[in-house]
C-alpha cells in the first residue's frame, strides 16, 4: 500500500532510530573502541596509555626475551589452532550425531514431530553454564562415571580416569552445548524434502546408502551448511566449556580473551585476540554468504 | 483367525532407515541425562557433591538462608524485567519498518544490524562492552548490565516478531484503511492485536535469554551487581558444592516451566 | 431497470507507474472512463493488465502517478482510503481473523463513530441481506469459502458506500458456488442500487453479470461497451480473442462501400461493409465467431478440409484447413452428424456476422 501523501520514509526513520541509536552506541561503539584499544599501549593496572603501539598484536606471535629481543612464541598460535580444530571437530561430530536425528524427526507424524522438536529446543532455553556444569558431575573426579566404574570394579577406589581438563572433555561440552543448533536447521530443510523424491529414487533401484548420499544429503545441503555455521561460530569463541571442563590448562580463544581482562589485565593484548577471533568469524560468515549467493544463482 | 498366528513381516516404507530410531533415542539420552543427573544430585544428602548418600532437601533449605544468592536472583529479575521490554519494543518498531515499510535504502543494513549480536561471538561482545563502559566512564552497576542485555536480546525478540508480521496478510491492514480506519486506529485495532502473539514470543525469548545470560554479565557486571548465573559460576569456581546443584535445578525448572507453559499455551490458541 | 446517467466515477487521463528508473513498470497508461450511478461495471482483462491497479487507485491503496479520479464530481485522489466513501470486497476476503463475524461487519461503522444502537441495527440488517444472520458470533476461520465471501460483502456494504469495489471476489470459490454467487451478486446490486465496480479475468463472468464492461490490456483500455457490443463488435483483435473464440482471417480489399468485396486468403470472396477510408488492394483482417460459420457438404472441388473433429456433447468443434489457412467452426451437433475428419466441405461466412477488425 502506497497512499497518496503519506510520508513513509519519515515514519520509517522514526521507527528505525531507536535501533540505530542503541546498536550504534552500545554494539558498534564498543567494537570500535575495542579495535582502538587493541592498537594502544598497555597499562599494567588494566586499561591503556593513549599511545599507538602494535605490541598487542605482536604478542600473539612473539615474546620479548631477557635480552629485549623478539623471539617467536608459538603458545598463542597453538591456542588459536586448537580452538579451530576443536570447533571443527565439534561441528563434524554434531553433524554426524544430528543428521540422522533430524531425518528421523522429520519423518514422524505432526504431533510427534512437534513434541520432539520442542524437546530439542528446550536445552537452548536453559542455562548453558548449568548444563555444562552437569558434565563436571559426570566426568569429574569421583563423578558419576568414575563412581560407576569403581562400583563394578574396573578402576580402584583411589584411581582416577582423569576425564576432566582434557580436550575430550571440552569437545563433549562443545557438542553438548550447541548440537540443537545443528539439528534444527537440518530438520527444517528435511521438512521441505519431498518424500516422493525418495520413493522415486528407490523405485529407480537406489540402495538405502545411495538414498542418503545421492538424494537426501545433497537436497538438505543448505540446512547442513546452516547448522554447521551455527555450531562452528559459537564453538570457536566458546568460553564456558573450556573454562569449566578444560580448567585453566586447556585455554581456547574464548577463555584466553576472558583471562586477559579478568586476570592478566593486558587490555590491548586481549583486545587484539578478540579482533583476531572477530576476523576469523567475519571471514567464515563472508565465505558462507558467497556460497549461498552462488547457490541461489544456480537455483 | 489362524493367519493372526503368523506374524506378518512389518512393511517398512522406503524412507524409514533402520537404526535411526535407536540413534535418536540415544541422542535424547545424551541431551537429557546430564540434566536429570544434576537434578537427582541436588537431592543428595551428602556434603560432597558427587557421592550419593541419601535423599534430602537440605540444600534447598540452605538456599533459603543464602542472602547473597537471593540478591543475585533478584538482580537477574530486575535486569530481565528492564532489558526484555526494552529489547521487545525496539525489535517491534524495527520489524514494523522492515516488513511494512516498503523498500528503502537502509533496509538490508537495518536487518543486518539487528542480528549483529548473533554474529559477533558473545565473548567479544562481552569484552568490547566492558572496555566501552570503562573507556567512557559509565559505571552505573546494574544499569550497565541492563543496557548490555537490551542490546544482546534485541535479535532474539526480533525474530519471532518479524516472522509473525511476515505471516500476517497485509491486505488486512488495507481492508481496515478501506473501512474508515486512519493509520493509528488500523495499528490499534488490526496490526497490534494480530501481532500480539509474536510480540509475546519475542518478549519471552528476550526474557529467558536475559535471565540465562552469563558471559556478558560476567564481564560487564561490577562487584555489587552480580546476577544469578554469575553467582552460580563463582560457586562452581570455589569448588563444587551440592548447593550449586540445588540452585541450578531451580533455575532449570524455572526456564523449562516457562517455556513449556508458553509452548502449550501457543499450541492451544 | 433503467440506468440513470449520473456519473459515479470519472477516470481522467490516469497513469500509474510502479517503481522508478529502469525497473519501473507502467501499470496504467492514460486511462479514461466513466462509470454511471447504479451500474454494474466490470473491468475485464488478463492478469497483470492493470485492472486491479485501477481498482486500487479508486479505493486509494496506491498513489496516482498522473491524472484524476472523480467520485460524484468530487476530486478523490487527495483523500486517503479511510476518507473515501467507497468500500472494497477483497479477492481473499481479508476478514479480520481476531474478530467475530458481527464485529467484522460492524468494523467500518464503528470507525465512523456511529452510535452503538445504529451499528447493531445496521450490521444485523446487512447480515440478513446476505443471509448470514445466524453466524454473527462465529470466527471467520469457522466459515466456508462461500460464507466468508458473504461476510466480506456484508462488511463492505454495511457503511453504505457510494460505490462498491469488488476485486475478483469469486475467483477463490469452486465452479458451482461461483455460478450461484454470480446471480446473487447481480441481484444484490439491483436491490441495493449501489454502483458495483467488478474486476475479473473471467470473460464469462463479465458477460453474464455486467451492465457495461471495460476490456483492459497492458495498461490501456481497449473497449468499453455492454456485453453484447463487446462480444459481437470487438473493437480490435485483442478484444476479439480475449472474449470467446475468434477467427481472424487476412484478406485483400477488392471493392469498398456498403456492399464491399473482400478476397480472403482462404480463397473465398465475401461481401462485407468496407468503409471508404480503405482503398482497393488494402490488406484487411476479417473477424468472425466460430459459431457463425456455416458448413455444407462439398459439391465438386472444394477448398476446405476437416483437420480435426472434436465432439463436445451438444456441439462439435471443427478445425478446418482452407487454402492453407486454418479456420475454426463450432456447430450444433445435429448439423454435423454426417461429417468426419478428412471430409472435404464448403464453408460460408454470413455477411451480417463478418466484419473488419483493427489490429
PDB file of C-alpha atoms in Angstrom, chain B:
ATOM      1  CA  UNK B   1      -8.004 -66.296  12.974  1.00  0.00           C
ATOM      2  CA  UNK B   2      -5.275 -68.685  12.069  1.00  0.00           C
ATOM      3  CA  UNK B   3      -3.431 -66.182   9.953  1.00  0.00           C
ATOM      4  CA  UNK B   4      -3.023 -63.969  13.041  1.00  0.00           C
ATOM      5  CA  UNK B   5      -0.628 -66.545  14.395  1.00  0.00           C
ATOM      6  CA  UNK B   6       1.765 -65.912  11.598  1.00  0.00           C
ATOM      7  CA  UNK B   7       3.423 -62.682  12.336  1.00  0.00           C
ATOM      8  CA  UNK B   8       3.266 -60.635   9.214  1.00  0.00           C
ATOM      9  CA  UNK B   9       6.533 -59.046   8.262  1.00  0.00           C
ATOM     10  CA  UNK B  10       6.150 -55.374   9.018  1.00  0.00           C
ATOM     11  CA  UNK B  11       6.136 -53.313   5.868  1.00  0.00           C
ATOM     12  CA  UNK B  12       8.793 -50.680   6.118  1.00  0.00           C
ATOM     13  CA  UNK B  13       8.498 -47.627   3.962  1.00  0.00           C
ATOM     14  CA  UNK B  14      11.455 -46.764   1.776  1.00  0.00           C
ATOM     15  CA  UNK B  15      12.125 -43.602   3.721  1.00  0.00           C
ATOM     16  CA  UNK B  16      12.457 -45.411   7.038  1.00  0.00           C
ATOM     17  CA  UNK B  17      16.045 -46.169   7.921  1.00  0.00           C
ATOM     18  CA  UNK B  18      16.753 -48.962  10.375  1.00  0.00           C
ATOM     19  CA  UNK B  19      18.687 -47.789  13.401  1.00  0.00           C
ATOM     20  CA  UNK B  20      17.664 -44.156  13.202  1.00  0.00           C
ATOM     21  CA  UNK B  21      15.107 -44.647  15.960  1.00  0.00           C
ATOM     22  CA  UNK B  22      17.747 -46.047  18.308  1.00  0.00           C
ATOM     23  CA  UNK B  23      20.132 -43.310  17.278  1.00  0.00           C
ATOM     24  CA  UNK B  24      17.520 -40.636  18.049  1.00  0.00           C
ATOM     25  CA  UNK B  25      16.772 -42.337  21.360  1.00  0.00           C
ATOM     26  CA  UNK B  26      20.435 -42.123  22.362  1.00  0.00           C
ATOM     27  CA  UNK B  27      20.586 -38.535  21.195  1.00  0.00           C
ATOM     28  CA  UNK B  28      17.825 -37.514  23.562  1.00  0.00           C
ATOM     29  CA  UNK B  29      19.562 -39.518  26.277  1.00  0.00           C
ATOM     30  CA  UNK B  30      22.740 -37.535  25.657  1.00  0.00           C
ATOM     31  CA  UNK B  31      20.722 -34.318  25.775  1.00  0.00           C
ATOM     32  CA  UNK B  32      18.763 -35.009  28.934  1.00  0.00           C
ATOM     33  CA  UNK B  33      20.714 -37.449  31.112  1.00  0.00           C
ATOM     34  CA  UNK B  34      23.159 -34.779  32.355  1.00  0.00           C
ATOM     35  CA  UNK B  35      20.231 -32.597  33.351  1.00  0.00           C
ATOM     36  CA  UNK B  36      18.498 -35.480  35.101  1.00  0.00           C
ATOM     37  CA  UNK B  37      21.697 -36.362  36.971  1.00  0.00           C
ATOM     38  CA  UNK B  38      22.075 -32.772  38.096  1.00  0.00           C
ATOM     39  CA  UNK B  39      18.524 -32.758  39.412  1.00  0.00           C
ATOM     40  CA  UNK B  40      18.959 -36.090  41.200  1.00  0.00           C
ATOM     41  CA  UNK B  41      22.172 -34.962  42.861  1.00  0.00           C
ATOM     42  CA  UNK B  42      20.507 -31.804  44.116  1.00  0.00           C
ATOM     43  CA  UNK B  43      18.564 -34.063  46.491  1.00  0.00           C
ATOM     44  CA  UNK B  44      21.727 -35.756  47.741  1.00  0.00           C
ATOM     45  CA  UNK B  45      22.187 -35.502  51.487  1.00  0.00           C
ATOM     46  CA  UNK B  46      25.973 -35.832  51.280  1.00  0.00           C
ATOM     47  CA  UNK B  47      28.192 -32.827  51.802  1.00  0.00           C
ATOM     48  CA  UNK B  48      30.302 -33.943  48.862  1.00  0.00           C
ATOM     49  CA  UNK B  49      28.533 -33.123  45.682  1.00  0.00           C
ATOM     50  CA  UNK B  50      29.496 -36.297  43.872  1.00  0.00           C
ATOM     51  CA  UNK B  51      28.864 -39.024  46.386  1.00  0.00           C
ATOM     52  CA  UNK B  52      25.304 -40.212  46.860  1.00  0.00           C
ATOM     53  CA  UNK B  53      24.343 -40.921  50.448  1.00  0.00           C
ATOM     54  CA  UNK B  54      20.599 -40.414  50.590  1.00  0.00           C
ATOM     55  CA  UNK B  55      17.621 -38.245  49.743  1.00  0.00           C
ATOM     56  CA  UNK B  56      17.297 -34.851  51.354  1.00  0.00           C
ATOM     57  CA  UNK B  57      16.029 -31.300  50.900  1.00  0.00           C
ATOM     58  CA  UNK B  58      18.832 -29.818  52.986  1.00  0.00           C
ATOM     59  CA  UNK B  59      20.493 -27.921  50.105  1.00  0.00           C
ATOM     60  CA  UNK B  60      17.236 -26.313  49.120  1.00  0.00           C
ATOM     61  CA  UNK B  61      16.712 -25.303  52.746  1.00  0.00           C
ATOM     62  CA  UNK B  62      20.163 -23.836  52.777  1.00  0.00           C
ATOM     63  CA  UNK B  63      19.324 -21.682  49.753  1.00  0.00           C
ATOM     64  CA  UNK B  64      16.576 -20.040  51.797  1.00  0.00           C
ATOM     65  CA  UNK B  65      19.153 -18.574  54.132  1.00  0.00           C
ATOM     66  CA  UNK B  66      21.640 -17.569  51.440  1.00  0.00           C
ATOM     67  CA  UNK B  67      21.148 -13.790  51.214  1.00  0.00           C
ATOM     68  CA  UNK B  68      23.807 -13.256  48.508  1.00  0.00           C
ATOM     69  CA  UNK B  69      22.172 -15.840  46.307  1.00  0.00           C
ATOM     70  CA  UNK B  70      18.757 -14.292  46.796  1.00  0.00           C
ATOM     71  CA  UNK B  71      20.134 -10.854  45.986  1.00  0.00           C
ATOM     72  CA  UNK B  72      21.710 -12.257  42.831  1.00  0.00           C
ATOM     73  CA  UNK B  73      18.397 -13.833  41.831  1.00  0.00           C
ATOM     74  CA  UNK B  74      16.606 -10.538  42.401  1.00  0.00           C
ATOM     75  CA  UNK B  75      19.229  -8.739  40.301  1.00  0.00           C
ATOM     76  CA  UNK B  76      18.638 -11.222  37.487  1.00  0.00           C
ATOM     77  CA  UNK B  77      14.920 -10.479  37.586  1.00  0.00           C
ATOM     78  CA  UNK B  78      15.456  -6.707  37.705  1.00  0.00           C
ATOM     79  CA  UNK B  79      17.722  -6.879  34.673  1.00  0.00           C
ATOM     80  CA  UNK B  80      15.404  -9.156  32.708  1.00  0.00           C
ATOM     81  CA  UNK B  81      12.329  -7.060  33.502  1.00  0.00           C
ATOM     82  CA  UNK B  82      14.055  -3.963  32.149  1.00  0.00           C
ATOM     83  CA  UNK B  83      16.046  -5.474  29.262  1.00  0.00           C
ATOM     84  CA  UNK B  84      13.304  -7.714  27.815  1.00  0.00           C
ATOM     85  CA  UNK B  85      10.642  -4.980  27.432  1.00  0.00           C
ATOM     86  CA  UNK B  86      13.197  -2.510  26.012  1.00  0.00           C
ATOM     87  CA  UNK B  87      14.525  -5.088  23.550  1.00  0.00           C
ATOM     88  CA  UNK B  88      10.972  -6.107  22.586  1.00  0.00           C
ATOM     89  CA  UNK B  89       9.923  -2.507  21.972  1.00  0.00           C
ATOM     90  CA  UNK B  90      12.928  -1.775  19.766  1.00  0.00           C
ATOM     91  CA  UNK B  91      12.536  -5.090  17.951  1.00  0.00           C
ATOM     92  CA  UNK B  92       8.837  -4.437  17.311  1.00  0.00           C
ATOM     93  CA  UNK B  93       9.478  -0.989  15.841  1.00  0.00           C
ATOM     94  CA  UNK B  94      12.265  -2.339  13.672  1.00  0.00           C
ATOM     95  CA  UNK B  95      10.210  -5.289  12.439  1.00  0.00           C
ATOM     96  CA  UNK B  96       7.289  -2.994  11.566  1.00  0.00           C
ATOM     97  CA  UNK B  97       9.537  -0.794   9.443  1.00  0.00           C
ATOM     98  CA  UNK B  98      11.471  -3.640   7.822  1.00  0.00           C
ATOM     99  CA  UNK B  99       8.398  -5.709   6.951  1.00  0.00           C
ATOM    100  CA  UNK B 100       5.817  -2.983   6.301  1.00  0.00           C
ATOM    101  CA  UNK B 101       7.947  -0.003   5.320  1.00  0.00           C
ATOM    102  CA  UNK B 102       8.185  -0.823   1.637  1.00  0.00           C
ATOM    103  CA  UNK B 103      11.584  -0.756   0.009  1.00  0.00           C
ATOM    104  CA  UNK B 104      14.047   1.796   1.318  1.00  0.00           C
ATOM    105  CA  UNK B 105      17.776   2.210   1.224  1.00  0.00           C
ATOM    106  CA  UNK B 106      18.767   1.194   4.749  1.00  0.00           C
ATOM    107  CA  UNK B 107      16.533  -1.892   4.865  1.00  0.00           C
ATOM    108  CA  UNK B 108      19.238  -4.516   4.372  1.00  0.00           C
ATOM    109  CA  UNK B 109      21.530  -2.588   6.671  1.00  0.00           C
ATOM    110  CA  UNK B 110      18.948  -2.371   9.449  1.00  0.00           C
ATOM    111  CA  UNK B 111      18.047  -6.031   9.107  1.00  0.00           C
ATOM    112  CA  UNK B 112      21.740  -6.909   9.411  1.00  0.00           C
ATOM    113  CA  UNK B 113      22.266  -4.507  12.281  1.00  0.00           C
ATOM    114  CA  UNK B 114      19.593  -6.272  14.357  1.00  0.00           C
ATOM    115  CA  UNK B 115      21.307  -9.621  14.004  1.00  0.00           C
ATOM    116  CA  UNK B 116      24.791  -8.278  14.693  1.00  0.00           C
ATOM    117  CA  UNK B 117      24.839  -9.533  18.307  1.00  0.00           C
ATOM    118  CA  UNK B 118      24.242 -13.048  16.957  1.00  0.00           C
ATOM    119  CA  UNK B 119      27.153 -12.818  14.519  1.00  0.00           C
ATOM    120  CA  UNK B 120      29.738 -11.435  16.909  1.00  0.00           C
ATOM    121  CA  UNK B 121      30.981 -14.099  19.350  1.00  0.00           C
ATOM    122  CA  UNK B 122      29.484 -13.473  22.768  1.00  0.00           C
ATOM    123  CA  UNK B 123      32.883 -13.229  24.435  1.00  0.00           C
ATOM    124  CA  UNK B 124      33.881 -10.474  22.009  1.00  0.00           C
ATOM    125  CA  UNK B 125      30.668  -8.550  22.668  1.00  0.00           C
ATOM    126  CA  UNK B 126      31.320  -9.021  26.380  1.00  0.00           C
ATOM    127  CA  UNK B 127      34.868  -7.638  26.461  1.00  0.00           C
ATOM    128  CA  UNK B 128      34.064  -4.903  23.933  1.00  0.00           C
ATOM    129  CA  UNK B 129      31.211  -3.713  26.139  1.00  0.00           C
ATOM    130  CA  UNK B 130      33.453  -3.924  29.198  1.00  0.00           C
ATOM    131  CA  UNK B 131      36.116  -1.791  27.516  1.00  0.00           C
ATOM    132  CA  UNK B 132      33.476   0.613  26.232  1.00  0.00           C
ATOM    133  CA  UNK B 133      31.911   1.257  29.617  1.00  0.00           C
ATOM    134  CA  UNK B 134      35.343   1.645  31.222  1.00  0.00           C
ATOM    135  CA  UNK B 135      36.533   3.895  28.415  1.00  0.00           C
ATOM    136  CA  UNK B 136      33.674   6.375  28.527  1.00  0.00           C
ATOM    137  CA  UNK B 137      33.397   6.051  32.280  1.00  0.00           C
ATOM    138  CA  UNK B 138      29.845   4.795  32.696  1.00  0.00           C
ATOM    139  CA  UNK B 139      29.702   2.840  35.901  1.00  0.00           C
ATOM    140  CA  UNK B 140      26.109   2.527  36.961  1.00  0.00           C
ATOM    141  CA  UNK B 141      26.179  -1.031  38.315  1.00  0.00           C
ATOM    142  CA  UNK B 142      23.071  -2.942  37.290  1.00  0.00           C
ATOM    143  CA  UNK B 143      22.145  -0.320  34.696  1.00  0.00           C
ATOM    144  CA  UNK B 144      25.284  -1.239  32.712  1.00  0.00           C
ATOM    145  CA  UNK B 145      24.101  -4.839  32.734  1.00  0.00           C
ATOM    146  CA  UNK B 146      20.607  -3.797  31.677  1.00  0.00           C
ATOM    147  CA  UNK B 147      21.971  -1.855  28.704  1.00  0.00           C
ATOM    148  CA  UNK B 148      24.207  -4.733  27.596  1.00  0.00           C
ATOM    149  CA  UNK B 149      21.329  -7.201  27.930  1.00  0.00           C
ATOM    150  CA  UNK B 150      18.956  -4.983  25.972  1.00  0.00           C
ATOM    151  CA  UNK B 151      21.393  -4.922  23.057  1.00  0.00           C
ATOM    152  CA  UNK B 152      22.018  -8.650  23.214  1.00  0.00           C
ATOM    153  CA  UNK B 153      18.307  -9.524  23.492  1.00  0.00           C
ATOM    154  CA  UNK B 154      17.118  -7.437  20.520  1.00  0.00           C
ATOM    155  CA  UNK B 155      17.754 -10.122  17.842  1.00  0.00           C
ATOM    156  CA  UNK B 156      16.013 -12.769  19.940  1.00  0.00           C
ATOM    157  CA  UNK B 157      12.931 -10.585  20.359  1.00  0.00           C
ATOM    158  CA  UNK B 158      13.134  -9.557  16.720  1.00  0.00           C
ATOM    159  CA  UNK B 159      13.000 -12.988  15.070  1.00  0.00           C
ATOM    160  CA  UNK B 160       9.542 -14.153  16.206  1.00  0.00           C
ATOM    161  CA  UNK B 161       8.050 -10.668  15.822  1.00  0.00           C
ATOM    162  CA  UNK B 162       9.354 -10.338  12.291  1.00  0.00           C
ATOM    163  CA  UNK B 163       8.201 -13.865  11.447  1.00  0.00           C
ATOM    164  CA  UNK B 164       4.690 -13.244  12.685  1.00  0.00           C
ATOM    165  CA  UNK B 165       4.492  -9.908  10.901  1.00  0.00           C
ATOM    166  CA  UNK B 166       5.597 -11.584   7.688  1.00  0.00           C
ATOM    167  CA  UNK B 167       2.973 -14.277   8.149  1.00  0.00           C
ATOM    168  CA  UNK B 168       0.282 -11.623   8.600  1.00  0.00           C
ATOM    169  CA  UNK B 169      -1.709 -10.750   5.481  1.00  0.00           C
ATOM    170  CA  UNK B 170      -1.029  -7.081   4.666  1.00  0.00           C
ATOM    171  CA  UNK B 171      -4.434  -6.929   2.969  1.00  0.00           C
ATOM    172  CA  UNK B 172      -5.992  -6.930   6.441  1.00  0.00           C
ATOM    173  CA  UNK B 173      -4.461  -3.538   7.123  1.00  0.00           C
ATOM    174  CA  UNK B 174      -5.535  -2.318   3.686  1.00  0.00           C
ATOM    175  CA  UNK B 175      -9.059  -3.556   4.435  1.00  0.00           C
ATOM    176  CA  UNK B 176      -9.092  -1.631   7.702  1.00  0.00           C
ATOM    177  CA  UNK B 177      -8.000   1.542   5.903  1.00  0.00           C
ATOM    178  CA  UNK B 178     -10.778   0.940   3.402  1.00  0.00           C
ATOM    179  CA  UNK B 179     -13.246   0.676   6.298  1.00  0.00           C
ATOM    180  CA  UNK B 180     -12.544   4.182   7.555  1.00  0.00           C
ATOM    181  CA  UNK B 181      -9.619   3.491   9.933  1.00  0.00           C
ATOM    182  CA  UNK B 182      -6.816   6.005   9.915  1.00  0.00           C
ATOM    183  CA  UNK B 183      -3.213   4.885  10.443  1.00  0.00           C
ATOM    184  CA  UNK B 184      -3.448   4.901  14.198  1.00  0.00           C
ATOM    185  CA  UNK B 185      -6.692   3.012  14.556  1.00  0.00           C
ATOM    186  CA  UNK B 186      -5.521   0.476  11.955  1.00  0.00           C
ATOM    187  CA  UNK B 187      -2.476  -0.183  14.110  1.00  0.00           C
ATOM    188  CA  UNK B 188      -4.539  -0.301  17.294  1.00  0.00           C
ATOM    189  CA  UNK B 189      -7.426  -2.476  16.104  1.00  0.00           C
ATOM    190  CA  UNK B 190      -5.741  -4.682  13.494  1.00  0.00           C
ATOM    191  CA  UNK B 191      -1.943  -4.785  13.452  1.00  0.00           C
ATOM    192  CA  UNK B 192      -1.280  -4.797  17.184  1.00  0.00           C
ATOM    193  CA  UNK B 193      -3.845  -7.450  18.193  1.00  0.00           C
ATOM    194  CA  UNK B 194      -2.727  -9.733  15.363  1.00  0.00           C
ATOM    195  CA  UNK B 195       0.932  -9.185  16.196  1.00  0.00           C
ATOM    196  CA  UNK B 196       0.460  -9.749  19.927  1.00  0.00           C
ATOM    197  CA  UNK B 197       1.333 -13.484  19.925  1.00  0.00           C
ATOM    198  CA  UNK B 198       4.573 -12.653  18.076  1.00  0.00           C
ATOM    199  CA  UNK B 199       5.397  -9.841  20.471  1.00  0.00           C
ATOM    200  CA  UNK B 200       4.737 -12.150  23.430  1.00  0.00           C
ATOM    201  CA  UNK B 201       7.050 -14.813  21.944  1.00  0.00           C
ATOM    202  CA  UNK B 202       9.696 -12.181  21.388  1.00  0.00           C
ATOM    203  CA  UNK B 203       9.366 -10.929  24.930  1.00  0.00           C
ATOM    204  CA  UNK B 204       9.536 -14.466  26.307  1.00  0.00           C
ATOM    205  CA  UNK B 205      12.670 -15.233  24.312  1.00  0.00           C
ATOM    206  CA  UNK B 206      14.333 -11.997  25.337  1.00  0.00           C
ATOM    207  CA  UNK B 207      13.380 -12.584  28.972  1.00  0.00           C
ATOM    208  CA  UNK B 208      14.774 -16.113  29.093  1.00  0.00           C
ATOM    209  CA  UNK B 209      17.939 -15.087  27.230  1.00  0.00           C
ATOM    210  CA  UNK B 210      18.493 -12.260  29.698  1.00  0.00           C
ATOM    211  CA  UNK B 211      17.886 -14.455  32.759  1.00  0.00           C
ATOM    212  CA  UNK B 212      20.276 -17.088  31.406  1.00  0.00           C
ATOM    213  CA  UNK B 213      22.993 -14.810  30.099  1.00  0.00           C
ATOM    214  CA  UNK B 214      26.302 -15.394  31.747  1.00  0.00           C
ATOM    215  CA  UNK B 215      29.329 -14.296  29.713  1.00  0.00           C
ATOM    216  CA  UNK B 216      28.303 -10.704  29.049  1.00  0.00           C
ATOM    217  CA  UNK B 217      27.123 -10.257  32.614  1.00  0.00           C
ATOM    218  CA  UNK B 218      30.345 -11.753  33.965  1.00  0.00           C
ATOM    219  CA  UNK B 219      32.408  -9.154  32.122  1.00  0.00           C
ATOM    220  CA  UNK B 220      30.116  -6.166  32.455  1.00  0.00           C
ATOM    221  CA  UNK B 221      28.722  -6.518  35.974  1.00  0.00           C
ATOM    222  CA  UNK B 222      30.658  -4.804  38.725  1.00  0.00           C
ATOM    223  CA  UNK B 223      31.010  -6.059  42.289  1.00  0.00           C
ATOM    224  CA  UNK B 224      27.575  -5.183  43.614  1.00  0.00           C
ATOM    225  CA  UNK B 225      25.610  -6.219  40.583  1.00  0.00           C
ATOM    226  CA  UNK B 226      26.069  -9.985  40.432  1.00  0.00           C
ATOM    227  CA  UNK B 227      23.290 -11.908  38.705  1.00  0.00           C
ATOM    228  CA  UNK B 228      22.300 -15.473  39.440  1.00  0.00           C
ATOM    229  CA  UNK B 229      24.330 -17.186  36.685  1.00  0.00           C
ATOM    230  CA  UNK B 230      27.434 -15.212  37.693  1.00  0.00           C
ATOM    231  CA  UNK B 231      26.826 -16.159  41.300  1.00  0.00           C
ATOM    232  CA  UNK B 232      26.500 -19.824  40.347  1.00  0.00           C
ATOM    233  CA  UNK B 233      29.737 -19.524  38.358  1.00  0.00           C
ATOM    234  CA  UNK B 234      31.619 -18.200  41.337  1.00  0.00           C
ATOM    235  CA  UNK B 235      30.212 -21.031  43.472  1.00  0.00           C
ATOM    236  CA  UNK B 236      31.389 -23.595  40.896  1.00  0.00           C
ATOM    237  CA  UNK B 237      34.808 -21.940  40.778  1.00  0.00           C
ATOM    238  CA  UNK B 238      35.134 -22.093  44.552  1.00  0.00           C
ATOM    239  CA  UNK B 239      34.500 -25.806  44.436  1.00  0.00           C
ATOM    240  CA  UNK B 240      31.506 -27.892  43.578  1.00  0.00           C
ATOM    241  CA  UNK B 241      29.035 -27.951  46.423  1.00  0.00           C
ATOM    242  CA  UNK B 242      25.595 -29.564  46.446  1.00  0.00           C
ATOM    243  CA  UNK B 243      24.124 -26.109  46.891  1.00  0.00           C
ATOM    244  CA  UNK B 244      25.066 -25.376  43.273  1.00  0.00           C
ATOM    245  CA  UNK B 245      23.053 -28.427  42.225  1.00  0.00           C
ATOM    246  CA  UNK B 246      20.041 -27.165  44.110  1.00  0.00           C
ATOM    247  CA  UNK B 247      20.064 -23.629  42.736  1.00  0.00           C
ATOM    248  CA  UNK B 248      20.858 -24.956  39.251  1.00  0.00           C
ATOM    249  CA  UNK B 249      17.878 -27.282  39.452  1.00  0.00           C
ATOM    250  CA  UNK B 250      15.649 -24.384  40.439  1.00  0.00           C
ATOM    251  CA  UNK B 251      16.905 -22.311  37.517  1.00  0.00           C
ATOM    252  CA  UNK B 252      16.429 -25.177  35.078  1.00  0.00           C
ATOM    253  CA  UNK B 253      12.932 -25.750  36.407  1.00  0.00           C
ATOM    254  CA  UNK B 254      12.140 -22.048  36.052  1.00  0.00           C
ATOM    255  CA  UNK B 255      13.215 -21.948  32.389  1.00  0.00           C
ATOM    256  CA  UNK B 256      11.626 -25.248  31.430  1.00  0.00           C
ATOM    257  CA  UNK B 257       8.305 -24.459  33.110  1.00  0.00           C
ATOM    258  CA  UNK B 258       8.207 -21.029  31.492  1.00  0.00           C
ATOM    259  CA  UNK B 259       8.997 -22.359  28.034  1.00  0.00           C
ATOM    260  CA  UNK B 260       6.760 -25.424  28.278  1.00  0.00           C
ATOM    261  CA  UNK B 261       3.899 -23.329  29.606  1.00  0.00           C
ATOM    262  CA  UNK B 262       4.276 -20.966  26.724  1.00  0.00           C
ATOM    263  CA  UNK B 263       4.535 -23.818  24.223  1.00  0.00           C
ATOM    264  CA  UNK B 264       1.348 -25.473  25.481  1.00  0.00           C
ATOM    265  CA  UNK B 265      -0.428 -22.104  25.516  1.00  0.00           C
ATOM    266  CA  UNK B 266       0.599 -21.266  21.960  1.00  0.00           C
ATOM    267  CA  UNK B 267      -0.358 -24.748  20.670  1.00  0.00           C
ATOM    268  CA  UNK B 268      -3.832 -24.356  22.134  1.00  0.00           C
ATOM    269  CA  UNK B 269      -4.592 -20.967  20.689  1.00  0.00           C
TER     270      UNK B 269
END
